[in-house]
């Protein structure tokens, strides 16, 4: 099981945006408001932090030697890689750090591209998949970079581990005194927090700090929170020069399908905004002996196993869950669990993405699968992986004991409320939390 997951204004577009974006300098606040008609992409679409910074020819990095942590999602509105654009505009890019799947995105789940020289730019790309803090310190010192730029599209779930790539790099930046710049992007599943909070003893590569499963924050907001709260808790000094280049025109109630034309796969099994919408709930099936749809064209939307029949779809549709409907489906995964076997199950169809509660959907699906099928079980580890994904032993224990979905969901309300209160001071964007 993988522990780590995963670019523009041009010509007249750059000129237009530059007219309304204040120039950046190291340490400057990233608070600008391009008018709607000057935003790249479709009218009214949010402007990414990368586009805001690129509109000033990357002046935020003037006089800096920059190390960029990014992947194929780190693009401008014209889909050009930020690294390619920086290199062409004269930014001193000293290194690129490639996460799981790699900088250019050629590697599959649980793999990376290795350390090499990028043939397009001539920049050394360090393989940072699985890197610890000491590794990052070594990378920063070997490459001579003094500023770290993070730009990867997150999908809003604690176990989608690009945010932990950022956390490791932030710890290294604290140790080396590097400036840290986040080019922020929207959270594609919105700004509302949902689900259980990671408990002590359940830290792993899919969750390293006590945040909610569906954290409801952008990576820029998380960076501010990590810097103020979790770096001191880890015995480290907060990064003195942490800058977030904010997204322009995004609100917390906006979701991925609002701008689906700009969607780039952050990882091989995250093909659509709909996948991301369901992911915080249906990814819990990774902990079971059921296929979560890997090896199909609809991962995390098609869920099933050889022992599942029509009754599951009927039971789930009887719940009347908001924003979704369940279609009886049959499929044959080409890889991962149940590879080559005919699986019965469901395809989760989103009818209203603004109403979907992914954790509610996933919890009901798990409860009904456990109730209906004696063959349902954990993936051979007694529920350990469910503990790491959900953040404690509680979910697996309750499911094994036959608890209903309401009981399971009620069990995390208090810790979720506390997380929402604790993170409020670090939010950058308007809308319901």
Short mmCIF file of N, CA, C and O in Angstrom, two decimals, residues 67-147:
data_model
loop_
_atom_site.label_atom_id
_atom_site.label_comp_id
_atom_site.label_asym_id
_atom_site.label_seq_id
_atom_site.Cartn_x
_atom_site.Cartn_y
_atom_site.Cartn_z
N UNK A 67 14.17 25.89 -4.62
CA UNK A 67 13.88 24.47 -4.77
C UNK A 67 12.38 24.29 -4.85
O UNK A 67 11.65 24.78 -3.99
N UNK A 68 11.91 23.61 -5.88
CA UNK A 68 10.47 23.50 -6.14
C UNK A 68 9.98 22.09 -5.86
O UNK A 68 10.51 21.12 -6.42
N UNK A 69 8.99 21.99 -4.99
CA UNK A 69 8.32 20.71 -4.75
C UNK A 69 7.02 20.74 -5.54
O UNK A 69 6.09 21.50 -5.23
N UNK A 70 6.95 19.92 -6.59
CA UNK A 70 5.76 19.96 -7.43
C UNK A 70 5.63 18.66 -8.21
O UNK A 70 6.47 17.76 -8.13
N UNK A 71 4.55 18.58 -8.97
CA UNK A 71 4.26 17.43 -9.83
C UNK A 71 3.44 17.93 -11.02
O UNK A 71 3.37 19.15 -11.24
N UNK A 72 2.81 17.07 -11.81
CA UNK A 72 2.09 17.58 -12.99
C UNK A 72 0.96 18.56 -12.69
O UNK A 72 0.52 19.29 -13.58
N UNK A 73 0.47 18.62 -11.45
CA UNK A 73 -0.59 19.59 -11.13
C UNK A 73 -0.04 20.99 -10.93
O UNK A 73 -0.82 21.96 -10.87
N UNK A 74 1.27 21.15 -10.80
CA UNK A 74 1.88 22.47 -10.62
C UNK A 74 1.99 23.20 -11.93
O UNK A 74 3.09 23.35 -12.47
N UNK A 75 0.85 23.66 -12.45
CA UNK A 75 0.80 24.32 -13.75
C UNK A 75 0.10 25.67 -13.64
O UNK A 75 -0.65 25.94 -12.70
N UNK A 76 0.32 26.48 -14.66
CA UNK A 76 -0.41 27.74 -14.80
C UNK A 76 -1.72 27.49 -15.54
O UNK A 76 -2.01 26.37 -15.95
N UNK A 77 -2.50 28.54 -15.75
CA UNK A 77 -3.82 28.38 -16.35
C UNK A 77 -3.76 27.86 -17.78
O UNK A 77 -4.74 27.32 -18.29
N UNK A 78 -2.60 28.03 -18.44
CA UNK A 78 -2.45 27.49 -19.80
C UNK A 78 -1.82 26.10 -19.79
O UNK A 78 -1.40 25.61 -20.82
N UNK A 79 -1.78 25.51 -18.60
CA UNK A 79 -1.30 24.14 -18.38
C UNK A 79 0.20 23.97 -18.56
O UNK A 79 0.68 22.85 -18.71
N UNK A 80 0.95 25.04 -18.50
CA UNK A 80 2.41 24.94 -18.59
C UNK A 80 2.99 24.76 -17.20
O UNK A 80 2.59 25.42 -16.25
N UNK A 81 3.97 23.86 -17.08
CA UNK A 81 4.59 23.59 -15.80
C UNK A 81 5.20 24.86 -15.21
O UNK A 81 5.85 25.64 -15.90
N UNK A 82 5.00 25.06 -13.90
CA UNK A 82 5.59 26.22 -13.25
C UNK A 82 7.11 26.18 -13.33
O UNK A 82 7.76 27.22 -13.45
N UNK A 83 7.69 24.99 -13.28
CA UNK A 83 9.16 24.88 -13.36
C UNK A 83 9.65 25.31 -14.73
O UNK A 83 10.62 26.06 -14.86
N UNK A 84 8.99 24.87 -15.79
CA UNK A 84 9.36 25.28 -17.14
C UNK A 84 9.25 26.79 -17.29
O UNK A 84 10.12 27.45 -17.88
N UNK A 85 8.16 27.36 -16.75
CA UNK A 85 7.95 28.79 -16.87
C UNK A 85 8.97 29.57 -16.05
O UNK A 85 9.53 30.57 -16.51
N UNK A 86 9.24 29.13 -14.83
CA UNK A 86 10.26 29.79 -14.01
C UNK A 86 11.62 29.77 -14.70
O UNK A 86 12.32 30.80 -14.76
N UNK A 87 12.00 28.62 -15.23
CA UNK A 87 13.29 28.50 -15.89
C UNK A 87 13.39 29.43 -17.09
O UNK A 87 14.42 30.10 -17.30
N UNK A 88 12.32 29.53 -17.87
CA UNK A 88 12.32 30.40 -19.04
C UNK A 88 12.34 31.87 -18.65
O UNK A 88 12.84 32.71 -19.40
N UNK A 89 11.80 32.20 -17.47
CA UNK A 89 11.71 33.60 -17.03
C UNK A 89 12.92 34.01 -16.19
O UNK A 89 12.94 35.11 -15.64
N UNK A 90 13.92 33.14 -16.07
CA UNK A 90 15.16 33.51 -15.40
C UNK A 90 15.20 33.28 -13.91
O UNK A 90 16.13 33.74 -13.25
N UNK A 91 14.21 32.57 -13.35
CA UNK A 91 14.27 32.24 -11.93
C UNK A 91 15.41 31.24 -11.72
O UNK A 91 15.60 30.31 -12.50
N UNK A 92 16.18 31.45 -10.67
CA UNK A 92 17.29 30.54 -10.36
C UNK A 92 16.72 29.31 -9.65
O UNK A 92 16.66 29.25 -8.42
N UNK A 93 16.27 28.34 -10.43
CA UNK A 93 15.74 27.09 -9.87
C UNK A 93 16.91 26.14 -9.66
O UNK A 93 17.49 25.63 -10.62
N UNK A 94 17.24 25.92 -8.40
CA UNK A 94 18.40 25.09 -8.09
C UNK A 94 18.09 23.62 -8.01
O UNK A 94 19.00 22.79 -8.10
N UNK A 95 16.82 23.27 -7.82
CA UNK A 95 16.45 21.87 -7.69
C UNK A 95 14.94 21.74 -7.78
O UNK A 95 14.18 22.68 -7.51
N UNK A 96 14.51 20.55 -8.17
CA UNK A 96 13.12 20.16 -8.10
C UNK A 96 13.06 18.91 -7.24
O UNK A 96 13.96 18.06 -7.29
N UNK A 97 12.03 18.81 -6.42
CA UNK A 97 11.86 17.64 -5.56
C UNK A 97 10.59 16.92 -5.97
O UNK A 97 9.48 17.45 -5.84
N UNK A 98 10.75 15.71 -6.48
CA UNK A 98 9.62 14.96 -7.00
C UNK A 98 9.02 14.02 -5.97
O UNK A 98 9.73 13.20 -5.39
N UNK A 99 7.71 14.11 -5.70
CA UNK A 99 7.05 13.23 -4.73
C UNK A 99 6.71 11.88 -5.35
O UNK A 99 7.19 11.54 -6.44
N UNK A 100 5.87 11.12 -4.67
CA UNK A 100 5.36 9.88 -5.27
C UNK A 100 4.77 10.19 -6.65
O UNK A 100 4.18 11.24 -6.85
N UNK A 101 4.96 9.28 -7.58
CA UNK A 101 4.56 9.40 -8.98
C UNK A 101 5.52 10.27 -9.78
O UNK A 101 5.50 10.24 -11.01
N UNK A 102 6.36 11.08 -9.11
CA UNK A 102 7.39 11.83 -9.78
C UNK A 102 7.00 13.24 -10.19
O UNK A 102 5.83 13.61 -10.23
N UNK A 103 8.02 14.02 -10.52
CA UNK A 103 7.83 15.40 -10.96
C UNK A 103 7.02 15.47 -12.24
O UNK A 103 6.08 16.25 -12.37
N UNK A 104 7.36 14.65 -13.22
CA UNK A 104 6.62 14.64 -14.49
C UNK A 104 5.45 13.66 -14.49
O UNK A 104 4.70 13.58 -15.45
N UNK A 105 5.32 12.88 -13.40
CA UNK A 105 4.15 12.03 -13.24
C UNK A 105 4.18 10.71 -13.99
O UNK A 105 3.13 10.18 -14.34
N UNK A 106 5.37 10.16 -14.21
CA UNK A 106 5.45 8.92 -15.00
C UNK A 106 5.34 7.65 -14.16
O UNK A 106 5.23 6.56 -14.72
N UNK A 107 5.38 7.77 -12.83
CA UNK A 107 5.43 6.58 -11.98
C UNK A 107 4.06 6.26 -11.41
O UNK A 107 3.23 7.13 -11.15
N UNK A 108 3.83 4.97 -11.20
CA UNK A 108 2.56 4.50 -10.66
C UNK A 108 2.55 4.56 -9.14
O UNK A 108 3.47 5.05 -8.50
N UNK A 109 1.47 4.02 -8.56
CA UNK A 109 1.28 3.99 -7.12
C UNK A 109 2.47 3.36 -6.42
O UNK A 109 2.95 2.30 -6.82
N UNK A 110 2.95 4.01 -5.37
CA UNK A 110 4.05 3.46 -4.60
C UNK A 110 5.38 3.51 -5.31
O UNK A 110 6.30 2.78 -4.94
N UNK A 111 5.52 4.37 -6.31
CA UNK A 111 6.77 4.45 -7.07
C UNK A 111 7.11 5.90 -7.35
O UNK A 111 6.30 6.81 -7.16
N UNK A 112 8.34 6.12 -7.81
CA UNK A 112 8.80 7.47 -8.13
C UNK A 112 9.74 7.40 -9.32
O UNK A 112 10.00 6.33 -9.86
N UNK A 113 10.24 8.55 -9.74
CA UNK A 113 11.04 8.61 -10.96
C UNK A 113 12.54 8.53 -10.72
O UNK A 113 13.31 8.49 -11.68
N UNK A 114 12.96 8.51 -9.47
CA UNK A 114 14.38 8.50 -9.17
C UNK A 114 15.00 9.87 -9.33
O UNK A 114 14.39 10.80 -9.87
N UNK A 115 16.23 10.00 -8.84
CA UNK A 115 16.95 11.27 -8.98
C UNK A 115 17.62 11.32 -10.34
O UNK A 115 18.29 10.38 -10.75
N UNK A 116 17.44 12.43 -11.05
CA UNK A 116 17.97 12.56 -12.40
C UNK A 116 18.01 14.03 -12.80
O UNK A 116 17.57 14.90 -12.04
N UNK A 117 18.54 14.30 -13.98
CA UNK A 117 18.53 15.65 -14.53
C UNK A 117 17.38 15.76 -15.51
O UNK A 117 17.25 14.95 -16.43
N UNK A 118 16.51 16.73 -15.29
CA UNK A 118 15.36 16.92 -16.17
C UNK A 118 15.83 17.33 -17.56
O UNK A 118 16.52 18.35 -17.71
N UNK A 119 15.51 16.57 -18.59
CA UNK A 119 16.03 16.86 -19.92
C UNK A 119 15.53 18.17 -20.52
O UNK A 119 16.20 18.76 -21.37
N UNK A 120 14.38 18.65 -20.07
CA UNK A 120 13.84 19.90 -20.63
C UNK A 120 14.55 21.12 -20.09
O UNK A 120 14.87 22.05 -20.83
N UNK A 121 14.81 21.14 -18.78
CA UNK A 121 15.35 22.33 -18.13
C UNK A 121 16.80 22.20 -17.70
O UNK A 121 17.45 23.21 -17.41
N UNK A 122 17.30 20.98 -17.62
CA UNK A 122 18.65 20.74 -17.11
C UNK A 122 18.75 20.86 -15.60
O UNK A 122 19.86 20.88 -15.05
N UNK A 123 17.62 20.90 -14.91
CA UNK A 123 17.60 21.02 -13.45
C UNK A 123 17.62 19.64 -12.83
O UNK A 123 16.95 18.71 -13.30
N UNK A 124 18.38 19.50 -11.75
CA UNK A 124 18.40 18.22 -11.04
C UNK A 124 17.08 18.02 -10.30
O UNK A 124 16.63 18.89 -9.56
N UNK A 125 16.48 16.86 -10.53
CA UNK A 125 15.24 16.48 -9.84
C UNK A 125 15.59 15.42 -8.81
O UNK A 125 16.06 14.33 -9.15
N UNK A 126 15.40 15.76 -7.54
CA UNK A 126 15.68 14.82 -6.46
C UNK A 126 14.45 13.96 -6.19
O UNK A 126 13.33 14.48 -6.12
N UNK A 127 14.67 12.68 -6.03
CA UNK A 127 13.58 11.78 -5.68
C UNK A 127 13.27 11.93 -4.20
O UNK A 127 14.04 11.48 -3.34
N UNK A 128 12.16 12.58 -3.86
CA UNK A 128 11.83 12.82 -2.46
C UNK A 128 10.72 11.90 -1.96
O UNK A 128 10.23 12.09 -0.84
N UNK A 129 10.32 10.92 -2.75
CA UNK A 129 9.30 9.98 -2.30
C UNK A 129 9.81 9.20 -1.09
O UNK A 129 10.84 8.55 -1.15
N UNK A 130 9.10 9.29 0.00
CA UNK A 130 9.51 8.62 1.23
C UNK A 130 10.59 9.33 1.99
O UNK A 130 11.10 8.78 2.99
N UNK A 131 10.98 10.53 1.57
CA UNK A 131 12.06 11.25 2.25
C UNK A 131 11.64 11.65 3.66
O UNK A 131 10.51 12.07 3.90
N UNK A 132 12.60 11.53 4.59
CA UNK A 132 12.35 12.03 5.94
C UNK A 132 12.96 13.42 6.08
O UNK A 132 13.52 13.97 5.12
N UNK A 133 12.86 14.00 7.27
CA UNK A 133 13.34 15.37 7.46
C UNK A 133 14.83 15.48 7.19
O UNK A 133 15.29 16.43 6.53
N UNK A 134 15.60 14.51 7.67
CA UNK A 134 17.05 14.53 7.43
C UNK A 134 17.36 14.45 5.94
O UNK A 134 18.31 15.11 5.46
N UNK A 135 16.59 13.69 5.20
CA UNK A 135 16.79 13.61 3.75
C UNK A 135 16.57 14.97 3.11
O UNK A 135 17.35 15.41 2.25
N UNK A 136 15.48 15.65 3.51
CA UNK A 136 15.20 16.97 2.94
C UNK A 136 16.30 17.97 3.29
O UNK A 136 16.71 18.78 2.44
N UNK A 137 16.78 17.93 4.53
CA UNK A 137 17.88 18.81 4.90
C UNK A 137 19.07 18.56 3.98
O UNK A 137 19.70 19.50 3.47
N UNK A 138 19.37 17.29 3.72
CA UNK A 138 20.47 16.93 2.82
C UNK A 138 20.24 17.43 1.41
O UNK A 138 21.16 17.95 0.76
N UNK A 139 19.00 17.29 0.91
CA UNK A 139 18.68 17.79 -0.43
C UNK A 139 18.87 19.30 -0.52
O UNK A 139 19.45 19.82 -1.49
N UNK A 140 18.37 20.02 0.49
CA UNK A 140 18.45 21.48 0.47
C UNK A 140 19.91 21.92 0.49
O UNK A 140 20.31 22.83 -0.24
N UNK A 141 20.71 21.28 1.34
CA UNK A 141 22.12 21.67 1.45
C UNK A 141 22.90 21.29 0.21
O UNK A 141 23.74 22.06 -0.27
N UNK A 142 22.64 20.11 -0.35
CA UNK A 142 23.37 19.67 -1.54
C UNK A 142 23.06 20.55 -2.74
O UNK A 142 23.94 20.82 -3.57
N UNK A 143 21.84 21.01 -2.88
CA UNK A 143 21.44 21.83 -4.02
C UNK A 143 21.71 23.30 -3.81
O UNK A 143 21.66 24.09 -4.77
N UNK A 144 21.95 23.73 -2.55
CA UNK A 144 22.25 25.12 -2.26
C UNK A 144 21.05 26.04 -2.31
O UNK A 144 21.21 27.26 -2.39
N UNK A 145 19.85 25.50 -2.23
CA UNK A 145 18.65 26.35 -2.31
C UNK A 145 18.42 27.06 -0.98
O UNK A 145 18.73 26.53 0.09
N UNK A 146 17.88 28.27 -1.04
CA UNK A 146 17.56 29.02 0.17
C UNK A 146 16.07 29.30 0.32
O UNK A 146 15.62 29.85 1.31
N UNK A 147 15.31 28.93 -0.71
CA UNK A 147 13.86 29.14 -0.72
C UNK A 147 13.18 27.88 -1.25
O UNK A 147 13.58 27.36 -2.30
#
